[in-house]
Amino acid sequence: MERSISPDSILMLKTAQAGGVTTVWDRYEAQLPQCGFGETGLCCRHCLQGPCRIDPFGATGPKYGICGASADVIVARGLARSIAGGTSSHSAHAKHLAHTLLKFSRDEAPDYGIKDQAKFYAVLDRVGIQRDGKSDQELAGDLARLALDEFSEREAPPVWLKTTITPARMQKFEQLGLVPPGLDSAVAEVMHRTTNGVDADAVNILLGGIKCAVGDYTGMYLGTDLSDILFGTPTPVMASANLGTLKADAVNVAVHGHNPVLSEVILAQAEALRAEAVAAGAPQGINLVGICCTGLEVMMRHGIPSATNSLSQELAILTGALDAAVVDYQCIMPSLPTVASQYHTQIITTMPIAKITGATHIEFDEKQAGEKARQILRLAIEAFKKRDPAKVNIPPVTNPAMAGMSAETIVKVLALVNPDDPLKPLIDNMVNGNILGVCLFAGCNDVKITQDKNFVALVKALVAENVLILCTGCAAGSFARHGLLTSAATEKYAGAGLKAVLTALGQAAGLGAPLPMALHTGSCVDNTRAASIATAIANKLGVDVSQLPVVATAPEAAMEKAVSIGTWAVAMGLPTHVGVVPPVTGSPLVVQVLTQTAKDLLGGYFIVEPDSQAAAAKLVAALKERRAGLGI
Ligand code: BF8
Ligand code: SF4
């Protein structure tokens, strides 16, 4: 199978092959054929009597696990646990930010502060914290405590849920018992009900999984709010992408993982240590680049280049020019130190819960953030001195990419067209058909799919049909790598109606060119930015999100986080496409609930379609169905 369509990845894969370096693609091939029980979700290891597996063909093999669990129960339990895994990841990220904010309020985090006071006040007002007579630092403490309270069991619904969705959606969640009592307790409840001998009704288990995913949405919304308050709400910024953003004459440091708490401080210190890097022989100083969502966080706030994303993270080391990769957590391959051992690259872990054997660990701590960042950067400078020029092989591939299209920015751009009623231009263009609908591209690259192939084919097919594209996480990374976050891409690929709208908005924004073909809305945790726009439109029209021509897709989904996001997208009422067949096919009942019954219950439902052209047709049909429902 072709491994990637990304030119820089293709070049580095040749380097890997020539040097005998094993990458994720080799390890995938070594796993083939993958286990059919696992692939269909029919394997259970939830107790020590297992593993149990069900005969997927229903022929002569077992139909039940040792405890009596059916195929439906085993598949539903596996899916619910994946959702809990994703939810715990996003929630932990959000909780980390809440702790940082709390430390700031207690004078224990000197490198942090309130970067965006307008957003801070807007969030305080939304969540119901009175501002009168209190300093920002005191208010930060109030907000952090309210945020931390969201994680435990409480009687009232989570504040970040009830204040950010439509009243109709909240009512539906209450009716269906889908309001999580707290974010951590949502995860704990899934772990409880999916252990041996608890929930043995597949549909009930799936509802439990959906409830947890609603908690995932809540934690993500909270995470984005706190990031914006601490580090600034993104505004449009021109950046660049691909492995060609590494520089031969600079100390190259990649920030990798998910949380901006560390990378923001590294960025602040990189300039301060420039002279040391120059003295070490790097005339361009320290060149900070991003990998995965930490990279996207600093890209959208500061224009830091996105070198690559999750699936191709090892390839950054193969350039021979990466001096250090500083990682926090999530989507970081345990293989990094192994690959780095053939180069001079320092892999630096920073979080107590995310160490990797073979990496250097420098434990991060907000109290001494600046000092820790300098320590990390000095390690990178030391590594640079050991760089082997003969091994430097940076692919000459870069693309410009516009980032920073937060919900606030999108509304501001629309306000340039209609200051009194910013959403009106968007709604009018949806009604008149210039915009058929909106599609949120999210999720990962998956080694089972030629890297970027689904992303690029699907987005081109949808923009040709005048679908407005928002993108996050590795979807945004993929589009950046292929030059699709640009005005030129709009000119080349967008249908006439969409092009006219993006051109008018680009002109109003003073770009002198259309807005990019896809709007980079942030990192993975920022998918709620797109949800907030959909909610604002729905509230303005007095309808629910489930009636709007809005869909979502994760054409190359890989991680549990993508599963939990996809599930809350369905819970919010969105037709949600997945381009990778998830491990649920062992239960026709589970498949039916996810792809059909969910539509009756929630309005949203999953569309599983590996073929991009067929997926585009199904998403366009879903948008047209929604339009017909609204009479437009
Ligand atoms: O959180 S899109 S591979 S990097 S899980 Fe990971 Fe998937 Fe990328 Fe960011 Ni999101
Ligand atoms: Fe087997 Fe049931 Fe134990 Fe799962 S919980 S491993 S199906 S006995």
XYZ file of C-alpha atoms and ligand atoms in Angstrom:
650
model
C 0.000 0.000 0.000
C 1.145 3.526 -0.771
C 2.142 5.032 2.572
C 1.593 8.739 2.063
C 0.700 11.295 -0.572
C 2.517 14.027 1.315
C 5.703 14.875 -0.636
C 7.838 15.476 2.455
C 6.681 12.223 4.054
C 7.429 10.346 0.834
C 10.983 11.715 0.734
C 11.637 10.876 4.377
C 10.247 7.372 3.969
C 12.924 6.819 1.331
C 15.527 8.008 3.834
C 14.114 5.604 6.411
C 14.295 2.732 3.982
C 17.832 3.572 2.920
C 18.965 3.852 6.544
C 17.092 0.802 7.768
C 15.071 2.894 10.209
C 11.811 1.299 11.263
C 8.736 3.565 11.258
C 5.061 3.221 12.129
C 4.347 1.935 8.636
C 6.838 -0.921 9.012
C 5.434 -1.816 12.404
C 1.921 -1.807 10.940
C 2.973 -4.197 8.201
C 4.577 -6.445 10.808
C 1.171 -6.691 12.502
C -0.639 -7.875 9.394
C -2.946 -9.663 9.212
C -4.491 -8.021 12.257
C -6.699 -10.104 14.497
C -10.219 -10.491 13.106
C -11.756 -10.672 16.582
C -10.189 -7.374 17.554
C -11.046 -5.757 14.236
C -14.717 -6.574 14.641
C -14.794 -5.699 18.357
C -15.497 -9.297 19.369
C -12.672 -9.748 21.850
C -13.138 -9.065 25.572
C -10.471 -8.867 28.276
C -12.534 -7.147 30.940
C -11.886 -9.883 33.484
C -9.195 -12.437 34.227
C -11.299 -15.338 32.979
C -10.809 -14.023 29.461
C -9.750 -13.298 26.874
C -13.067 -14.265 25.346
C -13.913 -14.027 21.704
C -17.066 -14.530 19.711
C -17.184 -16.247 16.351
C -17.842 -13.337 13.955
C -19.533 -15.645 11.469
C -21.868 -17.128 14.041
C -20.964 -20.590 12.756
C -19.456 -23.165 15.037
C -17.405 -20.955 17.367
C -18.585 -19.453 20.674
C -21.555 -17.120 20.655
C -21.003 -15.934 24.228
C -18.108 -14.982 26.474
C -17.444 -17.108 29.540
C -19.682 -14.869 31.688
C -22.426 -14.996 29.081
C -21.761 -11.638 27.447
C -23.102 -11.573 23.895
C -21.416 -10.137 20.813
C -23.600 -7.038 21.143
C -22.587 -6.511 24.758
C -18.887 -7.072 24.098
C -18.826 -4.696 21.126
C -20.822 -2.003 22.955
C -18.600 -2.282 26.028
C -15.453 -1.942 23.913
C -16.794 1.145 22.183
C -17.895 2.743 25.454
C -14.421 2.218 26.901
C -12.875 3.877 23.849
C -15.134 6.864 24.411
C -14.057 6.938 28.059
C -10.408 6.868 26.940
C -10.942 9.843 24.677
C -12.941 11.715 27.288
C -10.314 11.175 29.954
C -7.639 12.567 27.604
C -9.474 15.769 26.800
C -10.659 16.181 30.377
C -7.157 15.758 31.785
C -5.921 18.388 29.353
C -8.661 20.775 30.513
C -8.012 19.970 34.168
C -4.331 20.753 33.699
C -5.280 24.206 32.406
C -7.630 24.734 35.351
C -4.789 23.909 37.744
C -2.509 26.355 35.917
C -5.144 29.063 36.253
C -5.554 28.231 39.945
C -1.791 28.424 40.489
C -1.737 31.790 38.734
C -4.448 33.008 41.114
C -2.267 31.929 44.052
C 0.912 33.567 42.745
C 2.375 30.136 42.109
C 2.749 30.410 38.331
C 4.800 33.516 37.590
C 5.084 32.870 33.847
C 1.316 32.855 33.332
C -1.413 35.469 33.368
C -4.683 36.534 31.809
C -3.784 37.040 28.179
C -7.278 37.670 26.859
C -9.280 39.720 29.321
C -12.259 40.111 26.980
C -12.653 36.351 26.697
C -12.015 35.964 30.425
C -14.893 38.311 31.230
C -17.118 36.739 28.574
C -16.548 33.277 30.077
C -17.076 34.556 33.644
C -20.366 36.114 32.581
C -21.450 32.984 30.750
C -20.735 30.657 33.652
C -22.341 33.048 36.149
C -19.381 34.325 38.197
C -20.015 37.869 39.467
C -17.137 40.162 38.566
C -17.938 43.187 40.768
C -15.174 44.359 43.063
C -12.795 41.462 42.455
C -9.357 41.539 40.877
C -8.614 39.455 37.807
C -6.417 37.235 39.915
C -9.201 36.556 42.404
C -11.625 35.938 39.557
C -9.135 33.520 38.003
C -9.262 31.549 41.244
C -13.076 31.544 41.189
C -13.112 30.370 37.609
C -10.496 27.675 38.208
C -12.428 26.326 41.210
C -15.686 26.264 39.252
C -13.865 24.492 36.423
C -12.370 21.881 38.760
C -15.803 21.344 40.278
C -17.006 20.198 36.843
C -14.927 17.057 37.138
C -16.542 15.534 40.179
C -20.040 14.272 40.815
C -22.509 17.104 41.221
C -26.253 17.498 41.302
C -26.534 20.310 38.788
C -25.587 19.714 35.136
C -22.060 20.777 34.169
C -21.983 24.537 33.649
C -19.862 24.259 30.504
C -22.552 22.025 29.044
C -25.744 23.860 29.867
C -24.383 27.301 28.960
C -23.013 26.299 25.564
C -25.679 24.213 23.837
C -29.142 25.035 22.555
C -32.013 24.801 25.055
C -33.578 22.104 22.868
C -30.404 19.990 22.989
C -30.172 20.343 26.748
C -33.787 19.237 27.067
C -33.112 16.236 24.863
C -30.066 15.229 26.893
C -32.118 15.506 30.082
C -34.960 13.440 28.629
C -32.595 10.707 27.466
C -30.506 10.682 30.640
C -27.433 11.861 28.764
C -26.312 14.644 31.125
C -23.095 13.495 32.799
C -22.952 14.254 36.513
C -19.321 15.354 36.174
C -16.447 14.797 33.787
C -14.327 12.373 35.780
C -17.404 10.617 37.069
C -18.612 10.144 33.476
C -15.426 8.209 32.733
C -15.632 6.285 36.004
C -19.238 5.353 35.313
C -18.329 3.878 31.928
C -15.515 1.877 33.511
C -17.959 0.596 36.114
C -20.844 -0.296 33.861
C -18.573 -2.062 31.339
C -16.784 -4.259 33.850
C -17.791 -7.882 34.311
C -21.332 -8.292 35.492
C -22.744 -4.797 35.325
C -24.451 -3.430 32.206
C -25.413 -6.251 29.852
C -27.789 -4.390 27.564
C -25.968 -3.184 24.466
C -28.270 -0.233 23.819
C -28.048 0.896 27.432
C -24.256 0.609 27.298
C -24.187 2.721 24.142
C -26.311 5.374 25.831
C -23.783 5.324 28.680
C -21.029 5.847 26.119
C -22.909 8.758 24.578
C -23.383 10.312 28.027
C -19.643 10.075 28.547
C -19.070 11.681 25.129
C -21.298 14.583 26.193
C -18.840 14.903 29.080
C -16.044 14.885 26.514
C -17.649 17.821 24.722
C -17.964 19.637 28.042
C -14.315 19.117 28.990
C -13.123 20.181 25.564
C -15.169 23.368 25.680
C -13.726 24.106 29.086
C -10.195 23.398 27.848
C -10.514 25.773 24.909
C -11.958 28.532 27.091
C -9.111 28.289 29.591
C -6.428 28.115 26.860
C -7.776 31.267 25.278
C -7.897 33.052 28.626
C -4.327 32.067 29.518
C -2.727 32.297 26.083
C -5.011 34.435 23.933
C -7.884 33.728 21.579
C -6.442 32.950 18.159
C -6.673 35.557 15.433
C -5.736 35.076 11.767
C -2.060 34.411 11.297
C 0.027 33.314 8.321
C 2.255 30.386 9.107
C 3.853 27.561 7.174
C 3.867 23.794 7.178
C 5.785 20.653 6.176
C 9.177 19.288 7.166
C 10.828 21.986 5.048
C 10.160 24.379 7.935
C 13.138 22.829 9.754
C 16.253 24.924 9.150
C 19.757 23.655 8.516
C 21.290 26.687 10.235
C 19.151 26.847 13.361
C 18.659 24.813 16.502
C 15.414 23.048 15.611
C 13.105 22.310 18.512
C 9.744 20.618 18.013
C 6.991 21.062 20.572
C 4.838 17.964 20.387
C 1.772 16.705 22.161
C -1.316 18.643 23.137
C -1.195 21.178 25.907
C 0.016 24.753 25.335
C 0.951 25.155 29.027
C 4.561 24.181 28.335
C 4.990 25.175 24.683
C 3.924 28.777 25.334
C 6.735 29.164 27.869
C 9.250 27.455 25.581
C 8.283 29.912 22.879
C 8.769 32.843 25.246
C 12.218 31.584 26.246
C 13.425 30.648 22.740
C 14.111 34.248 21.813
C 15.884 34.847 25.133
C 18.319 32.017 24.392
C 18.933 33.044 20.814
C 22.437 34.316 21.552
C 23.406 30.968 23.083
C 22.175 29.159 19.975
C 24.098 31.548 17.718
C 27.223 31.063 19.825
C 26.800 27.306 19.382
C 27.000 27.776 15.608
C 23.357 28.268 14.617
C 23.152 31.700 12.947
C 19.346 31.584 12.848
C 19.040 30.935 16.572
C 16.309 28.620 17.784
C 13.700 27.527 15.238
C 10.605 26.334 17.015
C 8.254 24.074 15.050
C 5.181 22.121 16.017
C 4.072 18.521 15.816
C 0.500 17.378 16.553
C -1.872 19.580 18.492
C 0.667 21.348 20.718
C 2.110 22.499 17.416
C -1.285 23.690 16.224
C -1.813 25.603 19.480
C 1.341 27.667 18.918
C 0.676 27.861 15.188
C -2.718 29.466 15.645
C -1.579 31.875 18.348
C 1.925 32.754 17.144
C 2.379 31.548 13.571
C 4.857 28.829 14.580
C 5.243 26.403 11.640
C 3.600 22.989 11.750
C 6.392 20.581 10.788
C 4.204 17.514 10.724
C 1.497 15.620 12.576
C 0.920 12.482 14.507
C 1.379 9.692 11.980
C 4.565 11.129 10.465
C 6.134 12.380 13.710
C 9.084 9.977 13.426
C 9.948 11.438 10.038
C 10.917 14.759 11.626
C 13.850 12.956 13.271
C 14.863 11.429 9.936
C 15.626 14.889 8.564
C 18.758 14.717 10.706
C 18.079 18.349 11.610
C 15.733 17.986 14.561
C 17.760 18.745 17.655
C 15.055 18.160 20.242
C 11.447 17.103 20.467
C 9.804 18.318 23.656
C 6.699 16.324 24.361
C 3.838 16.651 26.822
C 1.132 14.034 26.354
C -1.119 12.206 23.884
C -0.354 10.897 20.392
C 3.384 10.730 21.093
C 4.851 7.533 19.688
C 6.776 5.440 22.205
C 9.149 4.729 19.305
C 10.614 8.244 19.280
C 13.693 7.488 21.432
C 14.400 4.381 19.337
C 14.363 6.359 16.096
C 16.289 9.190 17.754
C 18.985 6.776 18.908
C 20.205 6.682 15.310
C 20.489 10.449 15.265
C 21.544 13.205 17.665
C 17.957 14.211 18.505
C 17.016 14.648 22.172
C 13.558 13.380 23.051
C 12.503 15.240 26.190
C 9.478 14.128 28.160
C 8.044 16.629 30.608
C 4.967 15.221 32.301
C 4.986 12.902 35.315
C 2.321 10.702 33.707
C 4.023 10.486 30.315
C 7.585 9.222 30.465
C 9.176 7.153 27.683
C 12.012 4.745 28.312
C 15.057 6.061 26.513
C 13.958 9.698 26.602
C 15.380 12.447 28.811
C 12.866 13.489 31.440
C 12.720 17.084 32.621
C 9.701 17.394 34.805
C 7.672 20.465 34.039
C 6.260 22.600 36.796
C 4.364 25.873 36.462
C 6.166 27.313 39.482
C 9.466 27.246 37.634
C 8.193 27.161 34.066
C 10.695 29.635 32.628
C 13.636 27.871 34.226
C 12.458 24.464 33.009
C 11.968 25.822 29.508
C 15.514 27.209 29.474
C 16.852 23.875 30.711
C 15.044 22.100 27.866
C 16.251 24.571 25.241
C 19.839 24.305 26.472
C 19.646 20.542 26.027
C 18.550 21.196 22.455
C 21.489 23.537 21.901
C 23.860 20.900 23.268
C 22.312 18.315 20.940
C 22.695 20.699 18.003
C 26.461 20.709 18.603
C 26.424 16.959 18.002
C 24.386 17.161 14.805
C 25.973 15.202 11.928
C 25.878 17.439 8.819
C 26.196 14.341 6.631
C 22.843 13.135 7.926
C 20.987 16.409 7.382
C 18.390 15.881 4.702
C 15.536 18.378 5.040
C 12.865 17.849 2.385
C 12.536 21.061 0.370
C 8.802 21.198 0.878
C 6.911 24.008 2.612
C 3.445 25.417 2.162
C 1.918 28.619 3.477
C -1.011 28.095 5.816
C -3.429 30.495 7.423
C -4.458 29.582 10.949
C -6.241 31.247 13.846
C -9.865 31.018 12.733
C -11.402 30.805 16.190
C -15.165 31.232 16.545
C -14.562 34.800 17.752
C -12.428 35.533 14.688
C -14.979 34.061 12.306
C -17.689 36.226 13.883
C -15.392 39.274 13.657
C -14.774 38.655 9.962
C -18.513 38.283 9.385
C -19.074 41.497 11.357
C -16.973 43.340 8.789
C -19.761 42.570 6.333
C -22.627 43.177 8.753
C -21.592 44.824 12.038
C -25.128 44.798 13.471
C -25.857 41.170 12.757
C -22.627 39.232 12.074
C -24.215 35.824 11.572
C -26.625 37.145 8.957
C -24.197 37.021 5.990
C -23.450 33.379 6.764
C -27.109 32.472 7.171
C -28.137 34.432 4.057
C -25.545 32.621 1.978
C -26.719 29.293 3.308
C -30.308 30.176 2.484
C -29.498 31.389 -1.036
C -27.442 28.256 -1.686
C -24.038 29.880 -2.159
C -23.076 27.722 0.792
C -24.641 24.274 0.724
C -23.704 23.653 4.343
C -20.791 23.358 6.721
C -18.483 20.401 7.291
C -16.111 20.093 10.227
C -13.030 18.029 9.402
C -11.492 16.488 12.496
C -9.429 13.555 13.603
C -6.166 11.926 12.884
C -4.137 10.253 10.174
C -4.444 6.475 10.474
C -1.696 4.135 9.307
C -4.373 1.944 7.728
C -4.983 4.662 5.155
C -2.475 6.226 2.764
C -1.546 9.353 4.706
C -3.730 12.339 3.704
C -5.383 10.541 0.804
C -8.897 10.607 2.288
C -8.493 14.122 3.664
C -7.465 15.655 0.375
C -9.907 13.754 -1.826
C -12.877 14.373 0.453
C -12.251 18.058 1.049
C -11.785 18.752 -2.647
C -15.029 16.945 -3.437
C -16.932 18.888 -0.760
C -15.677 22.382 -1.596
C -16.567 21.757 -5.220
C -20.113 21.280 -3.901
C -19.892 24.617 -2.045
C -19.515 23.166 1.425
C -17.828 25.554 3.877
C -14.997 23.728 5.632
C -13.777 24.096 9.189
C -10.872 21.918 10.309
C -9.010 21.018 13.472
C -6.232 18.776 14.735
C -4.509 16.508 12.257
C -7.132 17.429 9.645
C -5.858 21.011 9.812
C -2.298 19.658 9.763
C -3.046 17.608 6.681
C -4.607 20.513 4.820
C -1.679 22.744 5.810
C 0.778 20.176 4.388
C -1.024 20.249 1.058
C -1.381 24.008 0.689
C -5.137 23.891 1.271
C -5.246 26.526 4.017
C -4.682 29.208 1.410
C -6.549 31.633 -0.830
C -4.989 29.938 -3.842
C -6.701 26.676 -2.914
C -10.042 28.473 -2.734
C -9.469 29.864 -6.223
C -8.563 26.460 -7.536
C -11.001 24.079 -5.894
C -14.038 25.893 -4.457
C -17.385 25.870 -6.222
C -18.632 29.202 -7.561
C -20.963 30.002 -4.642
C -18.444 29.187 -1.935
C -15.707 31.045 -3.786
C -17.894 34.154 -3.999
C -18.552 34.071 -0.240
C -14.925 33.417 0.733
C -13.802 36.131 -1.681
C -16.231 38.687 -0.241
C -15.123 37.831 3.307
C -11.450 37.902 2.345
C -11.903 41.324 0.756
C -13.752 42.625 3.812
C -10.925 41.344 6.006
C -8.399 43.229 3.887
C -6.717 40.090 2.545
C -7.148 41.162 -1.054
C -7.908 37.505 -1.765
C -10.424 34.878 -0.663
C -10.336 33.323 2.780
C -8.627 29.926 2.710
C -10.524 26.958 1.342
C -10.609 25.440 4.833
C -10.703 27.502 8.009
C -8.167 26.268 10.568
C -10.246 26.326 13.725
C -7.595 24.964 16.061
C -6.278 21.845 17.707
C -8.291 18.716 18.385
C -9.566 19.984 21.704
C -10.895 23.014 19.831
C -13.590 21.116 17.963
C -16.002 22.834 20.308
C -15.161 26.114 18.551
C -17.047 24.774 15.527
C -19.842 23.532 17.772
C -20.180 26.996 19.298
C -20.707 28.558 15.857
C -23.354 25.959 15.040
C -25.056 26.624 18.379
C -25.021 30.384 17.784
C -26.637 29.938 14.362
C -29.224 27.519 15.730
C -30.082 29.861 18.614
C -30.422 32.791 16.243
C -32.781 30.838 14.008
C -34.643 29.372 16.971
C -33.936 25.803 15.852
C -31.702 23.021 17.138
C -28.270 22.152 15.766
C -29.719 18.852 14.554
C -31.764 20.777 11.987
C -28.873 22.748 10.484
C -27.001 21.744 7.331
C -23.883 20.968 9.331
C -21.942 17.692 9.200
C -18.661 16.378 10.565
C -16.057 13.958 9.294
C -12.971 12.152 10.536
C -11.861 10.505 7.286
C -8.659 9.063 8.760
C -9.650 8.630 12.426
C -7.220 6.737 14.634
C -7.307 7.618 18.312
C -9.843 7.094 21.096
C -10.147 10.874 21.215
C -11.521 10.788 17.678
C -14.072 8.191 18.807
C -15.266 10.356 21.692
C -15.409 13.483 19.515
C -17.318 11.655 16.790
C -19.759 10.397 19.392
C -20.469 13.832 20.835
C -20.836 15.213 17.319
C -23.575 12.617 16.844
C -25.039 13.523 20.250
C -25.127 17.188 19.204
C -27.167 16.166 16.176
C -24.590 16.030 13.385
C -24.378 13.404 10.646
C -20.796 12.281 11.276
C -18.661 10.463 8.766
C -15.808 8.122 9.657
C -13.486 6.875 6.935
C -12.048 4.001 8.949
C -14.258 1.064 9.912
C -14.331 1.081 13.733
C -14.277 -2.198 15.679
C -18.058 -2.544 15.880
C -18.950 -4.672 12.890
C -19.153 -7.784 15.070
C -22.497 -6.503 16.318
C -25.154 -5.674 13.728
C -27.212 -4.229 16.595
C -24.490 -1.761 17.596
C -23.972 -0.794 13.952
C -27.685 -0.210 13.574
C -27.916 1.940 16.704
C -24.951 4.087 15.652
C -25.940 4.543 12.029
C -29.750 4.542 12.218
C -31.422 4.540 15.640
C -29.241 7.449 16.745
C -30.831 9.556 14.032
C -34.305 9.089 15.542
C -33.062 9.696 19.066
C -30.570 12.521 18.571
C -30.739 13.700 14.954
C -27.061 12.845 14.537
C -25.772 9.484 13.327
C -22.597 7.840 12.040
C -21.859 7.337 8.361
C -19.073 4.778 7.926
C -17.629 5.032 4.419
C -13.989 4.362 3.536
C -14.356 5.562 -0.060
C -13.942 9.337 -0.250
C -16.104 9.956 -3.308
C -18.928 7.892 -1.853
C -18.441 9.665 1.488
C -18.684 13.059 -0.206
C -21.927 12.003 -1.887
C -23.370 10.821 1.442
C -22.373 14.004 3.271
C -23.805 16.179 0.504
C -27.024 14.142 0.649
C -27.159 14.644 4.426
C -26.727 18.408 3.984
C -29.460 18.490 1.347
C -31.787 16.541 3.632
C -31.224 19.129 6.354
C -31.820 21.968 3.916
C -35.064 20.371 2.787
C -36.122 20.079 6.434
C -35.626 23.821 6.864
C -37.416 24.529 3.580
C -34.355 26.030 1.875
O -5.680 15.346 19.429
S -6.160 14.460 15.519
S -3.742 11.926 15.968
S -2.710 14.801 17.332
S -6.087 12.477 18.420
Fe -3.799 12.842 17.887
Fe -5.815 12.414 16.290
Fe -3.932 14.047 15.657
Fe -4.224 15.899 18.424
Ni -6.559 14.650 17.873
Fe -14.914 -13.062 29.078
Fe -16.995 -11.928 30.298
Fe -14.554 -11.762 31.360
Fe -15.149 -10.444 29.108
S -16.030 -10.077 31.109
S -13.287 -11.590 29.522
S -16.565 -11.846 28.122
S -15.758 -13.622 31.077
